Amino acid sequence: MDGAVKEYRSYDEQVDLLIQRGMDVGDRDEAVALLRRVSYYRLSGYWYPFRQIVGSQRQDDFYSGTRLADVAALYEFDARLRTAAFAELSRIELAIRALLGHELGRVDPCAHLEPNLLGPTARSGGSYADWLAGYEFELQHAQRGLRRAPPAEVRRQAPRLGRCRATRLRRSASVFAGRPGKDDSTGS
């Protein structure tokens, strides 16, 4: 194809094209149902390795013995693999977040309010100051019991504010932003 827009093909025409290119589609009705459910172009990535290579060019025709059932099995295997990988990665992410939160709490229960404890990323740029402003806003809403539920992180942190003291929160925001705060010995 020369880069032009591909012409519309019905599901039956798509099946015919696969047959024309040498793919065994098996039961035609099942092939049409698969294309309806998954789509021709989604499956095309899975039948790509079954396309013939001539010289160094991938052709549109398939190697003999290529079956749509094998392509569908490859697609379904990939979907199961992605699901399993995501499930395990989610567990790993949760474990890392739990460990990080626990260790930050050990260092200082209010480490999230001290950019010098959080590393160079928190000490540079404006992202920490933006995060802190949003944190203060959500925390104030949580304390006032407003209708809009704050994020889970803020709900978990709200009871700690008494221990951390609101003044420390304001001081951290002021120091990070380069403004002396009222609790800062250099400020008013």
Tab-separated table of C-alpha atoms in Angstrom:
chain	number	residue	atom	x	y	z
A	1	MET	CA	0.000	0.000	0.000
A	2	ASP	CA	1.296	3.466	-0.833
A	3	GLY	CA	0.170	5.187	2.385
A	4	ALA	CA	-3.331	5.943	1.146
A	5	VAL	CA	-6.340	5.356	3.363
A	6	LYS	CA	-7.311	1.694	3.323
A	7	GLU	CA	-10.700	0.966	1.863
A	8	TYR	CA	-13.541	-0.248	4.066
A	9	ARG	CA	-14.094	-4.006	4.087
A	10	SER	CA	-16.987	-5.851	5.665
A	11	TYR	CA	-16.178	-8.748	7.990
A	12	ASP	CA	-16.913	-11.208	5.178
A	13	GLU	CA	-14.567	-9.274	2.882
A	14	GLN	CA	-11.877	-9.334	5.572
A	15	VAL	CA	-12.233	-13.115	5.841
A	16	ASP	CA	-12.020	-13.370	2.037
A	17	LEU	CA	-8.826	-11.300	2.089
A	18	LEU	CA	-7.252	-13.599	4.670
A	19	ILE	CA	-8.187	-16.640	2.578
A	20	GLN	CA	-6.828	-14.943	-0.563
A	21	ARG	CA	-3.522	-14.358	1.231
A	22	GLY	CA	-3.269	-18.030	2.193
A	23	MET	CA	-4.645	-18.249	5.737
A	24	ASP	CA	-6.798	-21.193	6.764
A	25	VAL	CA	-9.698	-19.442	8.530
A	26	GLY	CA	-11.501	-22.633	9.548
A	27	ASP	CA	-15.229	-22.156	10.075
A	28	ARG	CA	-16.198	-18.959	8.260
A	29	ASP	CA	-18.872	-17.940	10.798
A	30	GLU	CA	-16.383	-18.344	13.662
A	31	ALA	CA	-13.830	-16.292	11.723
A	32	VAL	CA	-16.349	-13.482	11.215
A	33	ALA	CA	-17.308	-13.657	14.921
A	34	LEU	CA	-13.616	-13.385	15.912
A	35	LEU	CA	-13.081	-10.352	13.679
A	36	ARG	CA	-16.203	-8.720	15.122
A	37	ARG	CA	-15.057	-9.358	18.683
A	38	VAL	CA	-11.366	-8.491	18.339
A	39	SER	CA	-10.997	-6.634	15.007
A	40	TYR	CA	-8.915	-7.304	11.930
A	41	TYR	CA	-6.286	-4.699	12.766
A	42	ARG	CA	-5.881	-5.815	16.369
A	43	LEU	CA	-5.255	-9.372	15.185
A	44	SER	CA	-2.904	-8.225	12.414
A	45	GLY	CA	-0.115	-7.782	14.940
A	46	TYR	CA	-0.491	-11.415	15.924
A	47	TRP	CA	-0.435	-12.777	12.382
A	48	TYR	CA	2.501	-10.577	11.391
A	49	PRO	CA	5.089	-13.319	12.111
A	50	PHE	CA	3.103	-15.679	9.864
A	51	ARG	CA	3.550	-13.388	6.836
A	52	GLN	CA	6.090	-14.564	4.287
A	53	ILE	CA	9.471	-12.877	4.001
A	54	VAL	CA	10.937	-12.470	0.537
A	55	GLY	CA	14.433	-11.072	0.594
A	56	SER	CA	14.249	-8.615	3.456
A	57	GLN	CA	10.630	-7.625	2.876
A	58	ARG	CA	7.582	-8.906	4.774
A	59	GLN	CA	4.862	-9.845	2.293
A	60	ASP	CA	1.075	-9.792	2.664
A	61	ASP	CA	0.809	-13.524	1.897
A	62	PHE	CA	1.033	-16.064	4.712
A	63	TYR	CA	3.275	-19.089	5.035
A	64	SER	CA	1.465	-22.279	4.144
A	65	GLY	CA	-0.220	-23.884	7.137
A	66	THR	CA	-1.050	-20.556	8.790
A	67	ARG	CA	-4.350	-20.899	10.626
A	68	LEU	CA	-6.569	-18.206	12.088
A	69	ALA	CA	-7.090	-20.521	15.062
A	70	ASP	CA	-3.343	-20.283	15.832
A	71	VAL	CA	-3.455	-16.498	15.522
A	72	ALA	CA	-6.455	-16.382	17.898
A	73	ALA	CA	-4.649	-18.680	20.367
A	74	LEU	CA	-1.609	-16.383	20.288
A	75	TYR	CA	-3.848	-13.363	20.892
A	76	GLU	CA	-5.627	-15.073	23.814
A	77	PHE	CA	-2.298	-16.203	25.313
A	78	ASP	CA	-1.018	-12.628	25.145
A	79	ALA	CA	-4.188	-11.343	26.835
A	80	ARG	CA	-3.825	-13.895	29.666
A	81	LEU	CA	-0.120	-13.099	30.019
A	82	ARG	CA	-0.835	-9.357	30.235
A	83	THR	CA	-3.513	-9.955	32.852
A	84	ALA	CA	-1.252	-12.189	34.942
A	85	ALA	CA	1.698	-9.802	34.634
A	86	PHE	CA	-0.440	-6.823	35.620
A	87	ALA	CA	-1.829	-8.687	38.635
A	88	GLU	CA	1.665	-9.528	39.872
A	89	LEU	CA	3.033	-6.066	39.115
A	90	SER	CA	0.154	-4.583	41.103
A	91	ARG	CA	1.157	-6.686	44.104
A	92	ILE	CA	4.779	-5.619	43.748
A	93	GLU	CA	3.761	-1.957	43.459
A	94	LEU	CA	1.594	-2.234	46.576
A	95	ALA	CA	4.403	-3.908	48.528
A	96	ILE	CA	6.895	-1.206	47.506
A	97	ARG	CA	4.456	1.560	48.408
A	98	ALA	CA	3.737	-0.045	51.793
A	99	LEU	CA	7.459	-0.476	52.524
A	100	LEU	CA	8.242	3.062	51.411
A	101	GLY	CA	5.463	4.519	53.548
A	102	HIS	CA	6.570	2.455	56.540
A	103	GLU	CA	10.221	3.465	56.192
A	104	LEU	CA	9.373	7.137	55.663
A	105	GLY	CA	7.252	6.966	58.807
A	106	ARG	CA	10.173	5.462	60.712
A	107	VAL	CA	12.447	8.307	59.595
A	108	ASP	CA	9.829	10.941	60.415
A	109	PRO	CA	6.045	10.522	60.671
A	110	CYS	CA	5.761	13.738	58.701
A	111	ALA	CA	8.524	13.070	56.166
A	112	HIS	CA	6.120	13.999	53.373
A	113	LEU	CA	6.226	17.573	54.719
A	114	GLU	CA	10.028	17.813	54.706
A	115	PRO	CA	11.495	18.074	51.192
A	116	ASN	CA	15.025	17.643	52.546
A	117	LEU	CA	14.044	14.115	53.637
A	118	LEU	CA	12.561	13.220	50.257
A	119	GLY	CA	15.555	13.598	47.990
A	120	PRO	CA	16.697	15.869	45.175
A	121	THR	CA	13.504	15.660	43.117
A	122	ALA	CA	11.446	17.141	45.947
A	123	ARG	CA	14.056	19.859	46.500
A	124	SER	CA	14.185	21.020	42.889
A	125	GLY	CA	11.565	22.513	40.617
A	126	GLY	CA	8.056	23.378	41.662
A	127	SER	CA	6.429	19.954	41.665
A	128	TYR	CA	6.737	19.471	45.443
A	129	ALA	CA	5.332	22.921	46.156
A	130	ASP	CA	2.408	22.147	43.832
A	131	TRP	CA	1.860	18.796	45.532
A	132	LEU	CA	2.025	20.421	48.981
A	133	ALA	CA	-0.518	23.086	48.030
A	134	GLY	CA	-2.893	20.386	46.813
A	135	TYR	CA	-2.212	18.353	49.951
A	136	GLU	CA	-3.054	21.317	52.191
A	137	PHE	CA	-6.243	21.960	50.229
A	138	GLU	CA	-7.388	18.334	50.459
A	139	LEU	CA	-6.422	18.164	54.132
A	140	GLN	CA	-8.471	21.251	54.949
A	141	HIS	CA	-11.453	19.718	53.165
A	142	ALA	CA	-11.008	16.476	55.087
A	143	GLN	CA	-10.837	18.311	58.413
A	144	ARG	CA	-13.967	20.328	57.675
A	145	GLY	CA	-15.869	17.204	56.704
A	146	LEU	CA	-16.887	18.585	53.346
A	147	ARG	CA	-18.973	16.418	51.082
A	148	ARG	CA	-16.324	15.761	48.476
A	149	ALA	CA	-14.265	12.825	49.676
A	150	PRO	CA	-10.540	13.489	49.531
A	151	PRO	CA	-8.158	10.915	48.092
A	152	ALA	CA	-7.350	7.911	50.277
A	153	GLU	CA	-3.815	9.206	50.943
A	154	VAL	CA	-5.189	12.421	52.422
A	155	ARG	CA	-7.727	10.535	54.512
A	156	ARG	CA	-4.901	8.424	55.949
A	157	GLN	CA	-2.757	11.501	56.668
A	158	ALA	CA	-5.490	13.710	58.195
A	159	PRO	CA	-5.274	12.224	61.730
A	160	ARG	CA	-1.506	12.802	61.752
A	161	LEU	CA	-1.831	16.554	61.317
A	162	GLY	CA	-2.166	17.014	65.075
A	163	ARG	CA	1.189	15.314	65.614
A	164	CYS	CA	2.836	17.163	62.753
A	165	ARG	CA	1.253	20.474	63.625
A	166	ALA	CA	-0.225	22.739	61.015
A	167	THR	CA	2.581	25.228	61.636
A	168	ARG	CA	5.142	22.706	60.441
A	169	LEU	CA	3.092	22.250	57.289
A	170	ARG	CA	3.020	25.988	56.627
A	171	ARG	CA	6.724	26.346	57.449
A	172	SER	CA	7.678	23.542	55.056
A	173	ALA	CA	5.663	25.107	52.270
A	174	SER	CA	7.191	28.521	52.916
A	175	VAL	CA	10.772	27.286	53.154
A	176	PHE	CA	10.444	25.158	50.013
A	177	ALA	CA	8.914	28.022	48.071
A	178	GLY	CA	11.749	30.304	49.235
A	179	ARG	CA	9.448	32.481	51.348
A	180	PRO	CA	10.111	32.918	55.054
A	181	GLY	CA	7.110	31.788	57.059
A	182	LYS	CA	5.765	33.213	60.331
A	183	ASP	CA	7.257	30.262	62.228
A	184	ASP	CA	10.626	30.637	60.519
A	185	SER	CA	13.171	32.517	62.663
A	186	THR	CA	14.090	34.671	59.661
A	187	GLY	CA	10.492	35.608	58.896
A	188	SER	CA	8.052	38.015	60.413
